[in-house]
CSV table of C-alpha atoms in Angstrom, one decimal:
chain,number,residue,atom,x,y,z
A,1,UNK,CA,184.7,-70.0,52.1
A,2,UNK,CA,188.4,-71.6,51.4
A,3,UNK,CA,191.3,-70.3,50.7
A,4,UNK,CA,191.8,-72.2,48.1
A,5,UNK,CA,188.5,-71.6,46.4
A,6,UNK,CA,189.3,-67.5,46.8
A,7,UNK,CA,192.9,-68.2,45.1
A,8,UNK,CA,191.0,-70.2,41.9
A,9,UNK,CA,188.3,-67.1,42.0
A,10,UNK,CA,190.5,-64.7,41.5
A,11,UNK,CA,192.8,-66.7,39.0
A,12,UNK,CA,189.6,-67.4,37.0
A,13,UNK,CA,188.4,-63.5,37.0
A,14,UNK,CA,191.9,-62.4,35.8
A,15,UNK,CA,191.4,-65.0,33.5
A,16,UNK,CA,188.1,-63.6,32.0
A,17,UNK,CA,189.7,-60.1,31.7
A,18,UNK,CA,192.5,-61.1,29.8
A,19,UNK,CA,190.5,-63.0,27.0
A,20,UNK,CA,187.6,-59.7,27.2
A,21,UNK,CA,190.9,-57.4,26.7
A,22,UNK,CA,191.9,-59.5,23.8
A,23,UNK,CA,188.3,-59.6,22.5
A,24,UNK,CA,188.1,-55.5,22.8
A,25,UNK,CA,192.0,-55.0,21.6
A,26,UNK,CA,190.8,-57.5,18.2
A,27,UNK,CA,187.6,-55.1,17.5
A,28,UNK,CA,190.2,-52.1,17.0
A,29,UNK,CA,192.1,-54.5,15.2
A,30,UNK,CA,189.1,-54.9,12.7
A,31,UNK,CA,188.4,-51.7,12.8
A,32,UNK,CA,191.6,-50.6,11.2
A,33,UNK,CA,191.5,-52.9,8.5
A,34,UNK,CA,194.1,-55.5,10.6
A,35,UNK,CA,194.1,-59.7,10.4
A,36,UNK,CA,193.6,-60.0,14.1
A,37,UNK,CA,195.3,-63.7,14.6
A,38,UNK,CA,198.3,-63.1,12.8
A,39,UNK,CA,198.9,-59.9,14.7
A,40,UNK,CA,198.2,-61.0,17.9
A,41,UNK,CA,200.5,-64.0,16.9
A,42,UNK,CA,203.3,-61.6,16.2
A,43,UNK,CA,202.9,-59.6,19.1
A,44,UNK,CA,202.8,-62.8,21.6
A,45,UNK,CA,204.8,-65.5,19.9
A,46,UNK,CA,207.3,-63.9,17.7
A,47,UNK,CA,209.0,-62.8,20.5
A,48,UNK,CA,209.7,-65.9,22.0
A,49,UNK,CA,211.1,-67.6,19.3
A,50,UNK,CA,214.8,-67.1,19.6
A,51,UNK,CA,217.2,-65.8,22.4
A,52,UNK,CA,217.9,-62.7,21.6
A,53,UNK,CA,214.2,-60.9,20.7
A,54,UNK,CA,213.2,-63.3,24.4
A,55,UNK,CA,215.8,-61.5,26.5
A,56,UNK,CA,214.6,-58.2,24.9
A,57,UNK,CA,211.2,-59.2,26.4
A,58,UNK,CA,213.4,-60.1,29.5
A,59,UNK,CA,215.5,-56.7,29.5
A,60,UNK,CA,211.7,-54.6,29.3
A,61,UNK,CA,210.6,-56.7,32.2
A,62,UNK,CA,213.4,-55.2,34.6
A,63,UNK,CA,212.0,-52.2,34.8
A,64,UNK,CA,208.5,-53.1,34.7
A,65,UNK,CA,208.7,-55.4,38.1
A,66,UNK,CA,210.9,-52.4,40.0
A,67,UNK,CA,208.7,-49.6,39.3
A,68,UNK,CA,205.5,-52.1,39.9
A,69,UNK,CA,206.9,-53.4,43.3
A,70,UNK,CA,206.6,-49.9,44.4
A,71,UNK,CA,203.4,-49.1,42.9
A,72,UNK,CA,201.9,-52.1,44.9
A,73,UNK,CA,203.6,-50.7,48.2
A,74,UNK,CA,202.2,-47.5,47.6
A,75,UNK,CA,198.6,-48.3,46.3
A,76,UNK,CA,198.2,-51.2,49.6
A,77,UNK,CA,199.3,-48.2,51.9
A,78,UNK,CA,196.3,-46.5,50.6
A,79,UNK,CA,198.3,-43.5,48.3
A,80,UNK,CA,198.5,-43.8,44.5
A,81,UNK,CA,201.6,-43.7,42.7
A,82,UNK,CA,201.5,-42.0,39.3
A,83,UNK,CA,204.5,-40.5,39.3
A,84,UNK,CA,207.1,-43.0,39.0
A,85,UNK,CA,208.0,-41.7,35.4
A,86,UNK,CA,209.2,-38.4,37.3
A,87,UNK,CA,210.9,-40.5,39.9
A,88,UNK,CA,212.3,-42.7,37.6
A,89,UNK,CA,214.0,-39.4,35.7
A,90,UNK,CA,215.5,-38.4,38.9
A,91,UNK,CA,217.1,-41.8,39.8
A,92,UNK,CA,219.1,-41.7,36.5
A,93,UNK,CA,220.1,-38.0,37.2
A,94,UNK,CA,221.6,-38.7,40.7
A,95,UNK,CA,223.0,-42.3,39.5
A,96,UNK,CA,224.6,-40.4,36.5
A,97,UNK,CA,225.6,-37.4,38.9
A,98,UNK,CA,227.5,-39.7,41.2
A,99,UNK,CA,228.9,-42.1,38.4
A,100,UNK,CA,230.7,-39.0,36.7
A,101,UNK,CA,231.7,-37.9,40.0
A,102,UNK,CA,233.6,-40.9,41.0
A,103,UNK,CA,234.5,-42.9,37.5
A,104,UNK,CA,237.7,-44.2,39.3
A,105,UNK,CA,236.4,-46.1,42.0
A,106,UNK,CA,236.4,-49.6,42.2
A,107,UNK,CA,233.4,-51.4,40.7
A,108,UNK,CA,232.5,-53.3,44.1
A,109,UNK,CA,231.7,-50.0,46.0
A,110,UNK,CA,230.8,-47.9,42.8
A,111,UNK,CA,228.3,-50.3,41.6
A,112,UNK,CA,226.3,-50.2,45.0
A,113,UNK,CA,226.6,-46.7,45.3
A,114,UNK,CA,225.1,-45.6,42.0
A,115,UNK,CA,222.1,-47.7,42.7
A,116,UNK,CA,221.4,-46.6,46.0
A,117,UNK,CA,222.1,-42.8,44.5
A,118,UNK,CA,219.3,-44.0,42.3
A,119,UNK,CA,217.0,-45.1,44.6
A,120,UNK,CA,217.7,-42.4,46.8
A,121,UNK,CA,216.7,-39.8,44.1
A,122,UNK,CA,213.5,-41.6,43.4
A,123,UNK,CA,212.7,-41.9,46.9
A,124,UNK,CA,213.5,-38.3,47.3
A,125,UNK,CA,211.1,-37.1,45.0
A,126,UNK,CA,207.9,-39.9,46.1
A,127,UNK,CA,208.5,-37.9,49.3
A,128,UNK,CA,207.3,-35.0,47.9
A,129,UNK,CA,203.8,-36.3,47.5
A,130,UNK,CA,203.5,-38.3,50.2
A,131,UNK,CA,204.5,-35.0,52.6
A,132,UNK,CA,201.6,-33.0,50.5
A,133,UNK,CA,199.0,-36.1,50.9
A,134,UNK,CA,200.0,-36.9,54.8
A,135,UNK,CA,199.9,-33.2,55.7
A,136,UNK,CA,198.0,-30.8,53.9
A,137,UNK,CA,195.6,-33.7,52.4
A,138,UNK,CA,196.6,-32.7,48.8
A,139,UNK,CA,195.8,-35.3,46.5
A,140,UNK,CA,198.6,-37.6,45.1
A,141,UNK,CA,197.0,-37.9,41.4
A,142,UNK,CA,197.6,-34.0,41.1
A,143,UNK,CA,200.9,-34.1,42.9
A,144,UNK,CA,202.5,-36.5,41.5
A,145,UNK,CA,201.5,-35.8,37.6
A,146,UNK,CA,203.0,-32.0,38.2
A,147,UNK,CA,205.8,-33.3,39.4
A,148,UNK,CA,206.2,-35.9,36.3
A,149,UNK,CA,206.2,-32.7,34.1
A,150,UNK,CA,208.8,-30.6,36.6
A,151,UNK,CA,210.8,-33.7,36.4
A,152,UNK,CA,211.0,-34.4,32.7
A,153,UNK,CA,211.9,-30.7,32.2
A,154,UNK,CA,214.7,-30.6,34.8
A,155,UNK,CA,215.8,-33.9,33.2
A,156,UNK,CA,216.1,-32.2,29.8
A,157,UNK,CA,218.0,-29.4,31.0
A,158,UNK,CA,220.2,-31.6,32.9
A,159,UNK,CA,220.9,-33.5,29.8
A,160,UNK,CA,221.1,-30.2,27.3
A,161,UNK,CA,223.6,-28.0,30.0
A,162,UNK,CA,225.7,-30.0,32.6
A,163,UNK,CA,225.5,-33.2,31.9
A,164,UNK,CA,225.9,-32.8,28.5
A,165,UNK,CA,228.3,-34.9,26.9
A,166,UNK,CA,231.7,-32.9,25.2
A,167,UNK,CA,232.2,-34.5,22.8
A,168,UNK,CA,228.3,-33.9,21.5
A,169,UNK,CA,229.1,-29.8,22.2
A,170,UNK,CA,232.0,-30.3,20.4
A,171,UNK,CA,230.8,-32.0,17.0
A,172,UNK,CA,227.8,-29.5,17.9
A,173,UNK,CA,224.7,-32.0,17.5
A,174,UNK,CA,223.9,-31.0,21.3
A,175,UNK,CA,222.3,-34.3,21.2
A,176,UNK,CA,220.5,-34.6,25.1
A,177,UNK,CA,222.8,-37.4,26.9
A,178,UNK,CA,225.6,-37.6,29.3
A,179,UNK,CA,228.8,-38.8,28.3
A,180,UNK,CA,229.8,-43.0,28.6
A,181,UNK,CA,229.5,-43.6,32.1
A,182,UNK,CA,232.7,-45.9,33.6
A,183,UNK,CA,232.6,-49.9,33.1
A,184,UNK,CA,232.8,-49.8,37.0
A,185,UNK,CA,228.9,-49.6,37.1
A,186,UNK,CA,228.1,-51.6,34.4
A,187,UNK,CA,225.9,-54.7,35.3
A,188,UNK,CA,227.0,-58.4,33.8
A,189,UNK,CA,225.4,-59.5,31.0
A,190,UNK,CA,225.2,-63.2,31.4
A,191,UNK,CA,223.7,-64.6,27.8
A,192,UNK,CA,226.4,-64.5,25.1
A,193,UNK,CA,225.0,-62.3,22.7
A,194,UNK,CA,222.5,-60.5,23.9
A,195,UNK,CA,222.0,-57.6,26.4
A,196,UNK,CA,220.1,-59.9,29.0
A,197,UNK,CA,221.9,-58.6,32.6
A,198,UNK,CA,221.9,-59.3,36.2
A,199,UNK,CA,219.2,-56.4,37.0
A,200,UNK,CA,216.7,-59.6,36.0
A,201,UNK,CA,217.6,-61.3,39.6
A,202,UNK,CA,218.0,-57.6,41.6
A,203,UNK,CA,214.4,-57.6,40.0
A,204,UNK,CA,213.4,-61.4,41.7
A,205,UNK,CA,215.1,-60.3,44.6
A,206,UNK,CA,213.4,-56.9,45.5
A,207,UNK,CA,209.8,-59.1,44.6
A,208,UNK,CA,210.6,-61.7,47.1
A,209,UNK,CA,211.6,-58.9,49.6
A,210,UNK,CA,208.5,-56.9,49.1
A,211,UNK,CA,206.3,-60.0,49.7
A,212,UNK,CA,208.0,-60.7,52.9
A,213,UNK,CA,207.7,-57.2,53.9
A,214,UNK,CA,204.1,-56.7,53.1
A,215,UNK,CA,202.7,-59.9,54.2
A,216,UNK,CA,205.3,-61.7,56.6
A,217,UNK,CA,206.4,-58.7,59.0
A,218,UNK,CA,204.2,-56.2,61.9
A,219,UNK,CA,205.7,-53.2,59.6
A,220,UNK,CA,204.5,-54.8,56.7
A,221,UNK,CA,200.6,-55.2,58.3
A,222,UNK,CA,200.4,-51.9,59.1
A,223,UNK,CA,201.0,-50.1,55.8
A,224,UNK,CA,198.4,-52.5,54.4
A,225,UNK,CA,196.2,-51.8,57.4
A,226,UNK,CA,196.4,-48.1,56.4
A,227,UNK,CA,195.7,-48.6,53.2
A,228,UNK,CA,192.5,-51.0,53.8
A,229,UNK,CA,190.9,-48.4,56.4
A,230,UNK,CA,192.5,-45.7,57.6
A,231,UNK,CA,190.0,-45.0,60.0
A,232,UNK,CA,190.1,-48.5,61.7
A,233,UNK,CA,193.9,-48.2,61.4
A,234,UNK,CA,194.1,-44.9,63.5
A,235,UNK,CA,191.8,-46.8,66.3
A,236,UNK,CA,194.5,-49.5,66.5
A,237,UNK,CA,197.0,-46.9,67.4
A,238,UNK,CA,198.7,-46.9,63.7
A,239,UNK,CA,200.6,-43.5,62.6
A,240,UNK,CA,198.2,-43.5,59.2
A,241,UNK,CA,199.9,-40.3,58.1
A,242,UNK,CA,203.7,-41.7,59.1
A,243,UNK,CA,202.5,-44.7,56.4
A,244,UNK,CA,201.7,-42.6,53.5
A,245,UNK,CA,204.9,-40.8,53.7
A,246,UNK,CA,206.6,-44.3,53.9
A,247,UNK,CA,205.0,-45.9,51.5
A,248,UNK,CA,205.8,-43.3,48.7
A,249,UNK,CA,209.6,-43.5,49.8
A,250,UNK,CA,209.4,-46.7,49.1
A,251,UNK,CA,207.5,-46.2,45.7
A,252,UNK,CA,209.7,-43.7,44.6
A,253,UNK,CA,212.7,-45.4,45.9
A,254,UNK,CA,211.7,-48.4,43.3
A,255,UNK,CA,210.9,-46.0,40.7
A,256,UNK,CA,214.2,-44.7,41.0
A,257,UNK,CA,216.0,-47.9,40.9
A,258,UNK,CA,214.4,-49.0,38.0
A,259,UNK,CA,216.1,-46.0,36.2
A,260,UNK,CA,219.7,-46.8,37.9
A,261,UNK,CA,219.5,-50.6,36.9
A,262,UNK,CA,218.0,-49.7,33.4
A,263,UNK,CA,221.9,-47.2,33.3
A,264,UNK,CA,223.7,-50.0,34.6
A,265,UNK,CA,222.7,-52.9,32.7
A,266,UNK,CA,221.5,-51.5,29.3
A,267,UNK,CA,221.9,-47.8,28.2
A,268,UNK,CA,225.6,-46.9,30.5
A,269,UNK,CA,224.5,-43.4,29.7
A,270,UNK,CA,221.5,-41.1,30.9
A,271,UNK,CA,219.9,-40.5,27.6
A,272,UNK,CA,216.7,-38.0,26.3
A,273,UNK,CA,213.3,-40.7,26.4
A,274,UNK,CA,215.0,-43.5,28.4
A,275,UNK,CA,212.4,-43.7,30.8
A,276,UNK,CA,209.9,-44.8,27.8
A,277,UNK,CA,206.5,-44.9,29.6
A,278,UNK,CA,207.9,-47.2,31.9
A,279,UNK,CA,206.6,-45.3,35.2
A,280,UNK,CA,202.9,-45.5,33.3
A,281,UNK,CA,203.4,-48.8,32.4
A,282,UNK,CA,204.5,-50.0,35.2
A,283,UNK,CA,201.1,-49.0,37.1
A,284,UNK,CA,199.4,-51.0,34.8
A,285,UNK,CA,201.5,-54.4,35.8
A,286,UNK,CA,201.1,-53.7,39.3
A,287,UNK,CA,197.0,-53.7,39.1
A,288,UNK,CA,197.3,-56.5,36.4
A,289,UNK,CA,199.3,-58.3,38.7
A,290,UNK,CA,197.2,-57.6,41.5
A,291,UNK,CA,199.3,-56.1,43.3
A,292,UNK,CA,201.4,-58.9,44.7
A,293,UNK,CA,204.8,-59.8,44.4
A,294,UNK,CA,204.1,-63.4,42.7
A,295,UNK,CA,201.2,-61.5,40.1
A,296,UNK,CA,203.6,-58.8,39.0
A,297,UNK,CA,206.4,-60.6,38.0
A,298,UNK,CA,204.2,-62.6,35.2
A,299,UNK,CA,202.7,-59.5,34.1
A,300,UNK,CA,206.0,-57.5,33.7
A,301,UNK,CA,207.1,-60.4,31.3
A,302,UNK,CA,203.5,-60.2,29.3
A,303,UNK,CA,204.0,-56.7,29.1
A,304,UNK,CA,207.6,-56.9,28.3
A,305,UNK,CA,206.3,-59.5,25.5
A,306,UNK,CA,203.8,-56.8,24.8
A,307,UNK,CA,206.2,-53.8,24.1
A,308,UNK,CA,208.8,-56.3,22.2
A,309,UNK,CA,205.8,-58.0,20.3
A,310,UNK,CA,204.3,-54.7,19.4
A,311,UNK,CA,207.5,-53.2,18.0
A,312,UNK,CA,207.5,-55.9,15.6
A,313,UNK,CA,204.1,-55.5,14.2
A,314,UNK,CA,205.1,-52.7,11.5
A,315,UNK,CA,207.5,-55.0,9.7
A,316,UNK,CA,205.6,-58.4,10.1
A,317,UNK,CA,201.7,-57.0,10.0
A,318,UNK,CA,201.7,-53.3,8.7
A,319,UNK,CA,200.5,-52.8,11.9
A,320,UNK,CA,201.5,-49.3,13.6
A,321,UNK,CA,203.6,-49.9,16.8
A,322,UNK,CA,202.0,-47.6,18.7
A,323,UNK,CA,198.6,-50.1,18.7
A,324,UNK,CA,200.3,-51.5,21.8
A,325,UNK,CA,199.3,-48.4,23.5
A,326,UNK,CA,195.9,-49.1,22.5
A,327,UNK,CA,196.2,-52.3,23.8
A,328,UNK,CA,197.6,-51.5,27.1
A,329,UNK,CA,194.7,-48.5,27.0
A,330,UNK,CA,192.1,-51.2,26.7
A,331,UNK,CA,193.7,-53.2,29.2
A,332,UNK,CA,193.7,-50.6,32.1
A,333,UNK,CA,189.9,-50.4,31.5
A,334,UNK,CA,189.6,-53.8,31.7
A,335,UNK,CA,191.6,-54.2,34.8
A,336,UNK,CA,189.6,-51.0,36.3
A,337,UNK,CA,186.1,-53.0,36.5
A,338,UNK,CA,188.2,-56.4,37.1
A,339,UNK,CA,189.7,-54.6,40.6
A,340,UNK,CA,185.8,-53.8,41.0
A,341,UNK,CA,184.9,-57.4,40.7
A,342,UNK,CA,188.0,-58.7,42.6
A,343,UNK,CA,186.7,-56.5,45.7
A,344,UNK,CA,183.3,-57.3,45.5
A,345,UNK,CA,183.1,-59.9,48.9
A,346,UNK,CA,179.4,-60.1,48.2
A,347,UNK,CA,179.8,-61.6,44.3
A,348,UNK,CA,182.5,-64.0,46.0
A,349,UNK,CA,179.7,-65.3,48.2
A,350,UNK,CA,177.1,-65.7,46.0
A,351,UNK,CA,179.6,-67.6,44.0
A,352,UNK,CA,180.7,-70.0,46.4
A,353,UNK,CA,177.2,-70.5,47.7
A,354,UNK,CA,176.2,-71.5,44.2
A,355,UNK,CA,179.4,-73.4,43.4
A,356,UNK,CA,178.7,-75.2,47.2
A,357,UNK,CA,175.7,-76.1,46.8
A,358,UNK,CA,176.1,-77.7,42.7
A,359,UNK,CA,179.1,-79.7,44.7
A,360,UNK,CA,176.7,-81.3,47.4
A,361,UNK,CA,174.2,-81.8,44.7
């Protein structure tokens, strides 16, 4: 069997779920009384039809690839991530924390350190998890869903007592955010007109260094060696447990970059919901994009198209907005049994026996 005919495989199953996602997501459309072409037509074209609404799709992406590139470090070590919405909360807490600490310094060393305060928040908290699963064998899908909940509270508190901005407690609204955090953190936006910033290449940047990581470096073999068998892994002398606990440093570490660069490039203040499902989402990209650098990237932008697209289907369709949460629901069950087909070595042989054999014929 070729490489090459593995790559088109997979390219043509992913293929097949998107268009049986599509079919499923236009039955609900039916079923609610919706024209299904010109909705999916406003969800995936409308979007892309000037600058502005496009780098909207853009700005949504940001986040989606951070907090994916983790997800795919964690899931190919072998420990699943489903708390990078808690992780996420905590990056913007310690990048707000240091960014009202320290509003005078310069923007060159500012500007690095709230993102690593980010990411070091994030990764504090995947640690937690990671500890529990290498340790005591507690499973991550319970861990890290309490702690989503423990970290959305503390966020909230955060957000209603010290970080609360004065001039909200003065005008008494007590409106949950922190104050305008210092233009020495703010990232460049680099399209007149529009709030498209330079997180979109920290974004590129992170996904080309996560591929070298994982597939080019010994390091990088042996959190995937984990992940594939852990029992073969501890046979070749690998520290399985030492993995997990990196691996959801890492993840977390993403997560909470994604909430630092989503401060610095588009919000400049920690505000109540600015995390908006991206941690959830973001799990989501990461299988769609099968959990490689060069798959995630294209499937943050469709669901960055998705979220932008679906926001516009009240005005344009009379569709609700929140359909693209059906959507996305129907997608993760489509990209469930897809990941079952896209592991199943046997179906890949039958198939290139058949397709072999039709090609000598």
């Amino acid at each position: 069997m070729t490489k090459q005919f593995r790559i088109l495989y997979k390219v043509c199953i992913i293929l097949l779920a998107v268009i049986a996602a599509m079919a499923l997501g236009a039955v609900i459309l039916v079923a609610i009384g919706a024209d299904v072409f010109k909705t999916y037509a406003v969800i995936l074209f409308e979007p892309l039809k000037n600058i502005g609404l496009l780098s909207e799709v853009f700005i949504r992406m940001i986040p989606l690839t951070i907090i994916a590139l983790g997800i795919a470090v964690a899931y190919r070590s072998g420990i699943i991530n489903i708390g990078a919405e808690g992780q996420m909360a905590i990056g913007i807490l310690t990048t707000t924390a240091v960014a009202l600490a320290m509003p005078n310094l310069p923007k060159p060393l500012l500007l690095p350190l709230v993102l690593i305060a980010g990411a070091a928040g994030g990764a504090l908290w995947g640690a937690i998890p990671g500890i529990l699963k290498a340790k005591l064998q507690v499973s991550e899908l319970l861990s890290t869903v309490m702690l989503n909940y423990i970290a959305e509270q503390f966020y909230t508190f955060c957000l209603r007592k010290p970080m609360l901005d004065p001039a909200e407690m003065m005008n008494g609204s007590g409106t949950p955010q922190s104050m305008r955090l210092t233009k020495n953190i703010w990232l460049t936006r680099f399209v007149p007109g529009t709030r498209l910033h330079t997180g979109l290449f920290i974004a590129i940047a992170f996904a080309v260094l996560i591929y070298f990581m994982l597939w080019k470096t010994s390091f990088g073999y042996k959190m995937r060696a984990s992940g594939s068998s852990a029992r073969a892994a501890r046979y070749g002398g690998i520290n399985v447990p030492a993995f997990l606990i990196i691996a959801m440093l890492i993840s977390g570490a993403f997560a909470g970059l994604a909430g630092a660069v989503e401060i610095c490039g588009v919000h400049h203040r920690a505000i109540q919901g600015i995390t908006s499902g991206y941690g959830f989402s973001g799990i989501v990209v990461a299988l769609f994009g099968g959990l490689h650098p060069a798959g995630i990237i294209p499937a943050a932008f469709f669901f960055g198209l998705l979220l932008v697209g679906g926001n516009m289907t009240q005005n344009a369709v009379g569709v609700p907005a929140n359909m693209v949460q059906v959507l996305q629901g129907v997608i993760i069950l489509v990209i469930v049994a897809t990941q079952m087909v896209l592991s199943n070595e046997y179906l890949m042989e039958r198939v290139w026996r058949r397709f072999h054999k039709e090609e000598k014929a």
